[in-house]
Amino acid sequence: MELWFSEYQTKNVKLSFRVKDLVYTKQSKYQYISVFDTEDFGRVLMLDDTVMLTTRDEFMYHEMISHVPLLTHQNASKVLVIGGGDGGTVREVLKHPVKEVHLVEIDEEVVETSKKYFPTISCGLSDERVKIFYEDGIEFVKNHKGYDIVIIDSTDPVGPAVGLFSAQFYKDVSNALSEDGIMAAQTETPVLFPELVKRIYDGISSAFTFTNPYTAVVPTYPGAFWTFTMGSKSIDPLSREIIPETNFDTKYYNPKLHKAYFTLPPFLEDIILPVEE
Amino acid sequence: MELWFSEYQTKNVKLSFRVKDLVYTKQSKYQYISVFDTEDFGRVLMLDDTVMLTTRDEFMYHEMISHVPLLTHQNASKVLVIGGGDGGTVREVLKHPVKEVHLVEIDEEVVETSKKYFPTISCGLSDERVKIFYEDGIEFVKNHKGYDIVIIDSTDPVGPAVGLFSAQFYKDVSNALSEDGIMAAQTETPVLFPELVKRIYDGISSAFTFTNPYTAVVPTYPGAFWTFTMGSKSIDPLSREIIPETNFDTKYYNPKLHKAYFTLPPFLEDIILPVEE
């Protein structure tokens, strides 16, 4: 029997994996969690039938959402990660000399699933610098302040994650940051959702002094060409000098390309920075 | 009735498009050609059930396979394109002040299909600088010389295209190039086929003084993160000064990133340049 698992990336495009082993499924309070093994992408974590990560390409996403803001800031001590209960972002953040990492994940079952089935991804969650809050990130940022870095490692803007893409939320994040604080958020694909990318960009722009999108490839995400956006209160990311090497290993992030990641292809510039006539 | 068209990107991964309209199908002497319209990726050209291009993302591939070698060479007059009967690469090549473009496509039906159903892609094929040869590229390069640029715009290495990835073929291409000539080839994805990428790299290395892989995103290709490789006889691509603007429009290629495209993520460096102990 051939078992296939498909993600509807849009109503009209599907990405399907042949399932070697169905490892785990659970309906949590918030979403349907499933874990299965594939031949080409390793182990896959799906939430509500949407690919969260595969062990084959998760490094691309987690490295880029973490190292770009942290190596831009250069002196981060206190970091907040919103979403990202799998722990991949926390794992990368911990490669930096940070003192405190707060992870705010609404669904404890995601953390438990990752701890059990994704040891190479959740490995940082037991680090003594990490504190996990099982709360709604939208409320959390209203009541916690003083972060040097906030990383928005959210699901797509459907269901409970919608509020994580609103202009008001970005303003609350800005208020939760210290004076030279930097936010980095996953901000979707311009290949399939250009209007969404533009709307998110405008929301972040309304809340920060500097708004700098950057890009990476995430093969198993819709459109594969992915954007992240940095919002910065006082540091101009493009004027920072970046040391062309790191004292830790990466597989996708290359410090020699740090500045280049912010140089966008023209079609993406046209989406987010339309020329005013 | 919902009509879906799926590509097996590997035995275990499928990308599927919902078909709005099935436009055209034909079994040519060499392959099964199909054309259909989709909601999210526009019109799609498939050869033997493999996506050749979609009108939504073809610019990424065609710009990168053309402008990178041409703007590295900076003085190309005579260009050979092998494969690429759809005309997308020729369209981009013609944005440069070249005098002659030879297109060698084994399957006349591909050219005819593109002329009829992909006018925005095939538009350059009627340019008076272009001459089309319906021949096997492997034989063609043995008997034609003096090109400044050769672009290998091939299908994947299965069936008749296998020979377009052999070390002998790359040597013949080198011989077909003028003394400062440059080849650029599509060289597959390291995400799904690392051994293949390595084998191609070694083949090109054996035939050229300089071998420089570079990367781009092509969302509808397997793995989405795509490599091209430049083989150069005497020009060192990395020591060229690149003018940071073009006198023509592009949507993906950005001359400010020209050098950055050659800076590879560590996981790809590890595949093609393994550290010798």
XYZ file of C-alpha atoms in Angstrom:
554
model
C 0.000 0.000 0.000
C 1.326 3.433 -0.958
C 0.558 6.114 1.584
C 0.857 9.734 0.437
C 0.465 12.931 2.397
C -0.411 16.091 0.490
C -0.283 19.724 1.436
C -2.546 22.072 -0.430
C -0.065 24.931 -0.798
C -2.917 26.836 -2.409
C -6.326 25.605 -3.542
C -4.671 24.739 -6.830
C -1.175 23.488 -5.985
C -0.287 20.416 -3.935
C 3.020 19.105 -2.659
C 2.859 15.406 -1.816
C 5.237 13.121 0.027
C 5.189 9.342 -0.034
C 5.028 8.292 3.594
C 7.485 5.606 4.689
C 6.152 5.548 8.238
C 3.340 7.401 9.880
C 4.959 8.155 13.224
C 2.438 10.125 15.250
C -0.830 12.022 14.999
C -2.701 14.025 17.602
C -5.517 16.522 17.681
C -4.365 19.123 20.170
C -6.522 21.913 21.550
C -5.329 24.133 18.711
C -4.471 22.005 15.715
C -3.954 18.591 14.160
C -0.343 17.490 14.651
C 1.189 14.790 12.484
C 4.686 13.357 12.130
C 5.808 11.016 9.363
C 8.967 9.802 7.699
C 9.731 10.282 4.005
C 12.447 9.049 1.692
C 13.679 12.400 0.354
C 12.877 14.960 3.044
C 13.435 12.922 6.169
C 10.975 13.372 9.025
C 8.141 15.842 8.508
C 6.101 17.819 11.051
C 2.698 18.978 9.842
C 0.264 21.244 11.706
C -3.263 21.238 10.274
C -1.944 19.620 7.077
C 0.633 22.355 6.511
C 4.336 21.500 6.453
C 6.044 23.119 9.463
C 9.405 21.559 8.819
C 11.254 18.638 7.337
C 14.558 17.433 8.745
C 16.019 17.800 5.235
C 15.505 21.533 4.757
C 14.625 22.993 8.195
C 18.140 24.400 8.575
C 17.515 26.876 5.770
C 14.578 28.454 7.558
C 15.859 28.268 11.136
C 19.313 29.613 10.355
C 17.972 32.519 8.356
C 15.331 33.640 10.855
C 17.931 33.594 13.666
C 21.419 34.483 12.513
C 20.474 37.431 10.339
C 18.939 39.487 13.201
C 21.415 38.286 15.848
C 24.512 39.002 13.758
C 23.025 42.361 12.785
C 22.418 43.314 16.420
C 25.799 41.925 17.568
C 25.139 42.317 21.280
C 21.908 40.512 22.078
C 21.452 39.254 25.600
C 17.702 38.656 25.923
C 15.801 37.026 23.060
C 12.105 36.295 22.602
C 10.890 33.672 20.121
C 7.165 33.714 19.369
C 5.833 30.459 17.913
C 8.495 27.984 16.894
C 7.553 25.369 19.482
C 9.559 22.816 17.521
C 12.696 24.462 18.914
C 14.623 24.911 15.649
C 14.887 28.662 16.046
C 15.896 28.363 19.706
C 18.617 25.875 18.707
C 20.145 28.467 16.354
C 19.699 31.388 18.783
C 21.674 29.452 21.395
C 24.722 29.425 19.113
C 25.090 33.101 20.093
C 26.317 34.343 23.492
C 22.807 35.176 24.713
C 21.845 35.076 28.385
C 18.095 34.447 28.237
C 15.771 32.987 25.615
C 12.016 33.128 26.115
C 9.929 30.872 23.891
C 6.214 31.662 23.707
C 4.303 28.809 22.096
C 0.541 28.622 22.333
C 0.413 24.831 21.938
C 2.318 22.741 24.478
C 1.656 19.658 22.337
C 3.945 21.030 19.617
C 6.814 21.274 22.082
C 6.124 17.792 23.439
C 5.915 16.346 19.936
C 9.206 17.922 18.924
C 10.960 16.802 22.117
C 9.869 13.252 21.467
C 10.171 12.935 17.679
C 12.608 15.649 16.583
C 15.593 15.464 18.957
C 17.959 17.253 16.518
C 15.555 20.189 16.356
C 14.288 20.439 19.933
C 17.753 19.892 21.446
C 18.068 23.461 22.734
C 14.774 23.519 24.622
C 16.296 21.981 27.747
C 19.144 24.534 27.844
C 19.146 26.406 31.151
C 19.030 29.760 29.364
C 15.621 28.845 27.849
C 12.251 29.481 29.483
C 9.086 28.279 27.763
C 5.728 30.057 28.164
C 2.615 28.275 26.900
C 0.730 31.435 26.081
C -0.638 33.467 23.209
C 2.212 35.558 21.792
C -0.159 38.420 21.016
C -0.950 38.904 24.718
C 2.547 38.021 25.879
C 4.300 40.916 24.107
C 1.940 43.415 25.733
C 3.201 42.404 29.170
C 6.886 41.593 28.711
C 9.554 44.116 27.773
C 13.270 44.620 27.390
C 14.151 42.137 24.642
C 17.111 42.797 22.364
C 15.703 40.479 19.691
C 12.170 39.259 19.011
C 11.757 36.499 16.419
C 8.285 35.833 15.005
C 8.447 32.172 14.007
C 4.763 31.847 13.232
C 2.584 29.595 11.137
C 0.811 31.083 8.115
C -1.760 33.836 8.756
C -4.770 31.587 9.201
C -6.616 30.756 12.428
C -4.894 31.788 15.682
C -1.826 33.118 13.832
C -3.707 35.903 11.999
C -3.030 38.362 14.812
C 0.727 37.717 14.496
C 0.671 39.588 11.177
C -1.245 42.706 12.229
C 0.193 46.228 12.400
C -0.933 46.459 16.040
C 1.020 43.323 16.915
C 4.171 44.704 15.288
C 3.750 47.897 17.358
C 3.463 45.803 20.518
C 6.600 43.913 19.509
C 8.399 47.199 18.987
C 7.374 48.254 22.506
C 8.639 44.958 23.893
C 12.083 45.624 22.405
C 14.880 47.582 24.050
C 15.942 50.878 22.454
C 18.296 49.213 19.947
C 16.116 46.133 19.573
C 15.497 44.207 16.368
C 12.584 42.040 15.288
C 12.768 39.380 12.589
C 9.629 37.709 11.272
C 8.858 35.051 8.700
C 6.879 36.978 6.103
C 5.691 34.464 3.494
C 6.354 34.059 -0.245
C 6.041 36.660 -2.991
C 5.748 33.895 -5.595
C 2.225 32.869 -4.596
C 1.034 35.593 -2.201
C 2.319 38.982 -3.345
C -0.552 40.976 -1.788
C 0.026 39.298 1.563
C 3.759 40.027 1.419
C 3.002 43.673 0.662
C 0.468 43.957 3.473
C 2.883 42.461 6.012
C 5.658 44.777 4.824
C 3.411 47.806 5.273
C 2.430 46.647 8.752
C 6.037 46.271 9.856
C 6.953 49.610 8.263
C 4.291 51.330 10.331
C 5.890 50.080 13.553
C 9.657 50.381 12.987
C 12.246 52.968 11.964
C 14.003 50.517 9.632
C 12.167 47.782 7.712
C 14.384 45.411 5.769
C 13.084 42.314 4.006
C 15.535 39.562 3.205
C 15.152 36.287 1.384
C 16.044 32.601 1.435
C 14.946 29.331 -0.121
C 12.788 26.880 1.825
C 12.105 24.055 -0.667
C 9.094 22.568 1.130
C 7.298 25.862 1.710
C 4.806 27.166 -0.878
C 6.601 29.060 -3.614
C 9.945 27.988 -2.065
C 11.307 31.539 -2.326
C 10.714 32.883 1.153
C 10.893 36.289 2.758
C 11.795 37.326 6.269
C 11.528 40.914 7.406
C 13.612 42.733 9.942
C 12.148 45.649 11.856
C 14.691 47.718 13.723
C 14.193 50.593 16.162
C 17.520 52.416 15.898
C 20.163 50.203 14.281
C 20.294 50.559 10.483
C 20.855 46.937 9.399
C 22.364 47.961 6.066
C 25.023 50.185 7.626
C 26.247 47.512 10.049
C 29.628 46.018 9.429
C 29.263 42.245 9.425
C 32.178 40.009 10.330
C 32.604 37.654 7.352
C 32.770 34.524 9.469
C 30.981 32.972 12.418
C 32.443 31.026 15.330
C 29.778 28.335 14.841
C 28.813 26.114 11.933
C 25.969 26.828 9.563
C 24.691 24.950 6.532
C 22.764 27.654 4.689
C 23.562 31.021 6.270
C 26.834 32.419 4.963
C 28.075 35.590 6.694
C 29.712 36.675 3.428
C 26.165 36.954 2.036
C 24.671 38.723 5.061
C 24.254 42.041 3.243
C 23.371 40.356 -0.047
C 20.332 38.656 1.518
C 18.797 42.144 1.804
C 19.305 42.917 -1.884
C 16.020 41.878 -3.418
C 15.225 40.657 -6.917
C 13.418 43.357 -8.900
C 10.074 41.500 -8.942
C 10.026 41.517 -5.139
C 11.057 45.164 -4.963
C 8.145 45.925 -7.285
C 5.773 44.160 -4.889
C 6.835 45.837 -1.673
C 8.182 49.173 -2.890
C 5.956 50.161 -5.801
C 7.245 53.254 -7.570
C 5.035 56.237 -6.799
C 4.247 58.254 -9.901
C -14.636 17.618 -12.648
C -11.280 18.486 -11.093
C -8.339 17.799 -13.363
C -4.902 17.609 -11.744
C -1.507 17.193 -13.336
C 1.302 15.807 -11.183
C 5.019 15.717 -11.666
C 6.923 13.038 -9.831
C 9.889 15.179 -8.786
C 11.349 11.991 -7.357
C 9.724 8.591 -6.844
C 8.551 9.922 -3.491
C 7.685 13.581 -4.017
C 4.996 14.984 -6.284
C 4.116 18.530 -7.265
C 0.564 18.824 -8.570
C -1.281 21.599 -10.342
C -5.023 21.879 -10.741
C -5.596 22.269 -14.473
C -7.904 25.081 -15.553
C -7.610 24.200 -19.222
C -5.763 21.453 -20.978
C -4.454 23.400 -23.960
C -2.418 20.969 -26.058
C -0.826 17.539 -26.009
C 1.364 15.831 -28.574
C 3.623 12.820 -28.708
C 6.621 14.047 -30.701
C 9.389 11.807 -32.010
C 11.295 12.443 -28.767
C 8.855 13.125 -25.967
C 5.319 13.752 -24.803
C 4.567 17.479 -24.928
C 1.730 18.986 -22.929
C 0.522 22.504 -22.296
C -2.069 23.492 -19.710
C -3.261 26.531 -17.799
C -3.225 26.782 -14.011
C -4.550 29.311 -11.524
C -1.326 30.052 -9.645
C 1.512 29.346 -12.067
C -0.054 30.484 -15.320
C 0.595 28.357 -18.398
C 2.759 25.271 -17.960
C 4.904 23.384 -20.497
C 5.631 19.763 -19.618
C 7.931 17.386 -21.501
C 7.449 13.719 -20.567
C 5.538 14.787 -17.437
C 8.368 17.008 -16.212
C 7.793 20.753 -15.760
C 9.916 22.660 -18.279
C 8.538 26.031 -17.410
C 5.583 27.948 -16.068
C 4.839 31.486 -17.148
C 4.842 32.477 -13.469
C 8.426 31.576 -12.619
C 10.271 30.990 -15.918
C 11.978 34.377 -15.653
C 13.995 33.201 -12.675
C 15.572 30.372 -14.623
C 15.967 32.091 -17.991
C 17.456 35.283 -16.602
C 19.956 33.445 -14.452
C 21.195 31.046 -17.124
C 21.724 33.960 -19.556
C 22.700 37.194 -17.839
C 25.250 35.717 -15.467
C 27.548 34.372 -18.235
C 26.904 37.244 -20.651
C 27.568 39.991 -18.109
C 30.634 38.095 -16.924
C 32.031 37.857 -20.464
C 31.054 41.463 -21.319
C 31.892 41.234 -25.011
C 29.979 38.288 -26.449
C 29.162 38.378 -30.120
C 28.337 34.773 -30.994
C 26.207 32.690 -28.634
C 25.155 29.041 -28.782
C 22.126 27.782 -26.831
C 21.786 23.989 -26.576
C 18.284 22.813 -25.728
C 15.904 25.541 -24.695
C 13.592 25.156 -27.668
C 10.955 27.142 -25.786
C 12.994 30.282 -26.544
C 13.149 31.732 -23.021
C 16.929 31.700 -22.899
C 17.202 33.172 -26.404
C 14.820 35.968 -25.379
C 17.162 36.940 -22.532
C 20.358 36.537 -24.619
C 18.939 38.983 -27.170
C 18.833 41.726 -24.516
C 22.622 41.869 -24.972
C 24.388 43.375 -27.996
C 25.123 39.987 -29.549
C 25.445 39.490 -33.317
C 24.520 35.836 -33.732
C 22.557 33.341 -31.652
C 22.471 29.676 -32.618
C 19.791 27.548 -30.983
C 20.274 23.780 -31.214
C 17.089 21.948 -30.245
C 16.654 18.278 -31.002
C 12.855 18.454 -31.090
C 11.269 20.832 -33.609
C 7.889 20.201 -31.967
C 9.051 22.007 -28.811
C 9.833 25.119 -30.815
C 6.527 24.931 -32.673
C 4.608 24.419 -29.437
C 6.272 27.409 -27.822
C 5.735 29.634 -30.852
C 2.048 28.797 -30.801
C 1.271 28.662 -27.066
C 3.989 30.692 -25.327
C 4.335 33.938 -27.282
C 5.947 35.825 -24.372
C 8.658 33.160 -24.157
C 9.288 32.334 -27.810
C 9.208 35.984 -28.909
C 12.930 36.126 -29.695
C 12.991 33.095 -31.979
C 11.998 35.130 -35.037
C 14.735 37.720 -34.442
C 17.029 37.952 -37.472
C 20.096 37.306 -35.291
C 18.751 33.854 -34.380
C 19.340 30.658 -36.358
C 17.680 27.424 -35.228
C 19.234 23.997 -35.861
C 17.087 20.926 -35.238
C 19.951 18.669 -34.308
C 21.476 16.784 -31.413
C 23.565 19.231 -29.390
C 26.122 16.532 -28.578
C 27.034 16.161 -32.264
C 26.581 19.839 -33.049
C 29.325 21.092 -30.730
C 31.839 18.736 -32.327
C 31.402 20.490 -35.657
C 30.806 24.134 -34.825
C 33.369 26.457 -33.229
C 34.076 30.028 -32.318
C 31.350 30.788 -29.785
C 31.904 33.376 -27.068
C 29.162 31.863 -24.915
C 27.602 28.403 -24.868
C 24.497 27.926 -22.710
C 23.383 24.386 -21.873
C 19.642 24.760 -21.324
C 18.951 21.043 -21.084
C 16.284 18.840 -19.585
C 17.219 16.572 -16.669
C 19.823 13.870 -17.297
C 17.441 11.143 -18.420
C 16.911 9.808 -21.945
C 18.500 11.799 -24.778
C 19.795 14.499 -22.395
C 22.157 12.156 -20.503
C 25.020 12.951 -22.873
C 24.617 16.663 -22.152
C 26.026 16.039 -18.655
C 29.112 13.995 -19.571
C 32.702 15.119 -19.112
C 33.339 14.432 -22.820
C 30.508 16.750 -23.793
C 31.883 19.549 -21.600
C 35.282 19.091 -23.308
C 33.621 19.383 -26.709
C 31.840 22.532 -25.532
C 35.158 23.944 -24.382
C 36.600 23.277 -27.827
C 33.625 24.992 -29.433
C 34.332 28.150 -27.440
C 36.698 30.943 -28.437
C 39.804 31.486 -26.314
C 38.008 33.672 -23.759
C 34.755 31.758 -24.056
C 32.378 30.916 -21.216
C 29.885 28.088 -20.800
C 26.903 28.204 -18.462
C 24.844 25.098 -17.790
C 21.821 24.250 -15.684
C 23.226 21.794 -13.169
C 20.299 20.545 -11.069
C 19.447 20.769 -7.356
C 21.637 19.889 -4.381
C 18.533 19.515 -2.192
C 17.387 16.261 -3.780
C 20.311 15.139 -5.952
C 23.609 15.960 -4.235
C 25.569 13.130 -5.907
C 24.403 14.268 -9.329
C 25.383 17.860 -8.611
C 28.817 16.700 -7.517
C 29.286 14.508 -10.599
C 28.337 17.358 -12.938
C 30.677 19.730 -11.115
C 33.555 17.289 -11.485
C 32.806 16.853 -15.189
C 32.844 20.593 -15.835
C 36.002 21.001 -13.723
C 37.792 18.473 -15.904
C 37.110 20.558 -19.011
C 37.597 24.175 -17.920
C 40.221 26.376 -16.255
C 37.605 28.038 -14.027
C 34.511 26.236 -12.715
C 32.074 28.418 -10.797
C 28.684 27.192 -9.622
C 26.038 29.774 -8.853
C 22.529 29.459 -7.511
C 18.961 30.675 -7.902
C 15.434 29.713 -6.919
C 13.118 28.037 -9.413
C 9.961 27.311 -7.409
C 8.492 24.696 -9.752
C 11.691 22.680 -10.160
C 12.448 19.781 -7.792
C 14.081 21.044 -4.621
C 13.494 24.643 -5.842
C 17.059 25.635 -4.952
C 18.815 25.360 -8.299
C 22.407 25.423 -9.440
C 23.966 26.647 -12.634
C 27.639 26.187 -13.344
C 29.935 28.404 -15.333
C 32.962 26.936 -17.046
C 35.453 29.484 -18.290
C 38.586 29.031 -20.412
C 40.590 32.139 -19.504
C 38.375 34.735 -17.820
C 38.233 34.357 -14.030
C 34.556 35.116 -13.323
C 35.234 36.108 -9.731
C 37.839 38.719 -10.641
C 35.606 40.468 -13.188
C 34.295 43.872 -12.294
C 30.549 43.843 -12.795
C 28.675 47.057 -13.563
C 25.967 47.308 -10.862
C 23.165 48.017 -13.315
C 21.901 46.758 -16.649
C 20.485 48.739 -19.559
C 17.575 46.306 -19.767
C 14.898 45.190 -17.305
C 15.071 42.014 -15.286
C 12.716 40.555 -12.712
C 15.005 38.177 -10.818
C 18.604 38.861 -11.851
C 20.052 41.798 -9.952
C 23.506 42.950 -11.105
C 24.262 44.067 -7.542
C 24.096 40.368 -6.611
C 26.137 39.104 -9.568
C 29.142 38.180 -7.430
C 26.976 37.035 -4.515
C 25.279 34.391 -6.676
C 28.643 32.579 -6.726
C 28.952 32.558 -2.931
C 27.485 29.224 -1.992
C 25.745 28.120 1.197
C 28.023 25.846 3.237
C 25.930 22.707 2.596
C 26.451 23.127 -1.149
C 30.154 23.822 -0.729
C 30.373 20.613 1.261
C 28.777 18.714 -1.622
C 30.957 19.999 -4.445
C 34.172 20.861 -2.631
C 34.589 18.223 0.054
C 37.484 18.961 2.359
C 40.366 16.580 1.712
C 41.882 15.230 4.913
